[in-house]
Coordinates of C-alpha atoms in Angstrom, one line a residue:
F20 CA 81.7 63.7 -68.3
P21 CA 83.1 66.8 -69.6
S22 CA 85.7 66.5 -72.4
H23 CA 87.2 69.2 -74.4
D24 CA 89.2 66.3 -76.5
K25 CA 86.0 64.6 -77.9
S26 CA 88.3 62.5 -80.3
L27 CA 88.9 60.6 -76.9
L28 CA 85.3 59.7 -76.4
A29 CA 84.1 56.2 -78.0
G30 CA 80.4 55.4 -79.0
D31 CA 78.2 54.8 -82.2
L32 CA 77.1 58.2 -82.2
M33 CA 78.0 61.8 -81.1
I34 CA 75.5 64.8 -80.5
D35 CA 77.3 68.0 -80.5
D36 CA 76.6 71.5 -81.6
N37 CA 80.7 72.0 -82.6
V38 CA 81.5 71.5 -86.0
K39 CA 85.1 70.4 -84.8
N40 CA 83.7 67.9 -82.4
I41 CA 81.7 66.2 -85.2
E42 CA 84.8 66.4 -87.6
G43 CA 86.8 64.5 -85.2
F44 CA 84.6 61.7 -84.0
W45 CA 85.0 58.3 -85.8
S46 CA 81.6 57.3 -86.2
F47 CA 78.2 58.8 -87.1
G48 CA 77.7 62.6 -85.7
I49 CA 74.4 64.8 -85.5
L50 CA 75.3 68.2 -85.6
V51 CA 72.9 70.6 -83.6
N52 CA 71.6 73.6 -85.3
R53 CA 72.9 76.5 -83.6
P54 CA 73.6 80.1 -84.6
W55 CA 77.7 79.5 -84.7
N56 CA 77.5 76.6 -87.0
E57 CA 75.0 77.6 -89.6
K58 CA 76.9 78.4 -92.3
F59 CA 78.7 75.0 -92.2
D60 CA 77.1 73.1 -95.1
D61 CA 78.1 69.5 -95.8
P62 CA 75.8 67.4 -96.8
D63 CA 77.7 64.1 -95.1
Y64 CA 76.5 65.5 -91.9
M65 CA 73.2 65.3 -90.3
R66 CA 71.5 67.9 -88.5
A67 CA 68.9 68.6 -86.1
N68 CA 67.1 71.4 -84.3
N69 CA 66.0 69.6 -81.0
W70 CA 66.0 66.2 -79.0
K71 CA 62.9 65.1 -81.1
E72 CA 64.8 65.3 -84.3
I73 CA 67.8 64.0 -82.8
I74 CA 65.6 61.0 -81.2
G75 CA 64.2 60.5 -84.8
I76 CA 67.5 60.2 -86.5
A77 CA 69.1 57.7 -84.1
K78 CA 65.9 55.5 -84.5
E79 CA 66.4 55.5 -88.3
L80 CA 69.8 54.5 -87.8
L81 CA 68.9 51.9 -85.5
E82 CA 66.3 50.5 -88.0
E83 CA 68.8 50.9 -90.8
G84 CA 71.1 48.5 -88.7
V85 CA 73.8 51.1 -88.8
F86 CA 74.7 50.2 -85.3

């Protein structure tokens, strides 16, 4: 369901293209690369270009026992 306040959502992983939504999430977040967030540079955030990369990151986190 659509939510404008993503801090209300619960889960183990958030996938979003908005930096503010990822920053406000309490657990792990994957920032989807888009033109409007390309200048955001923080090594603490995982980034992906497409769903294949997102799935790869999620699998790695699962294998590491992160969630």
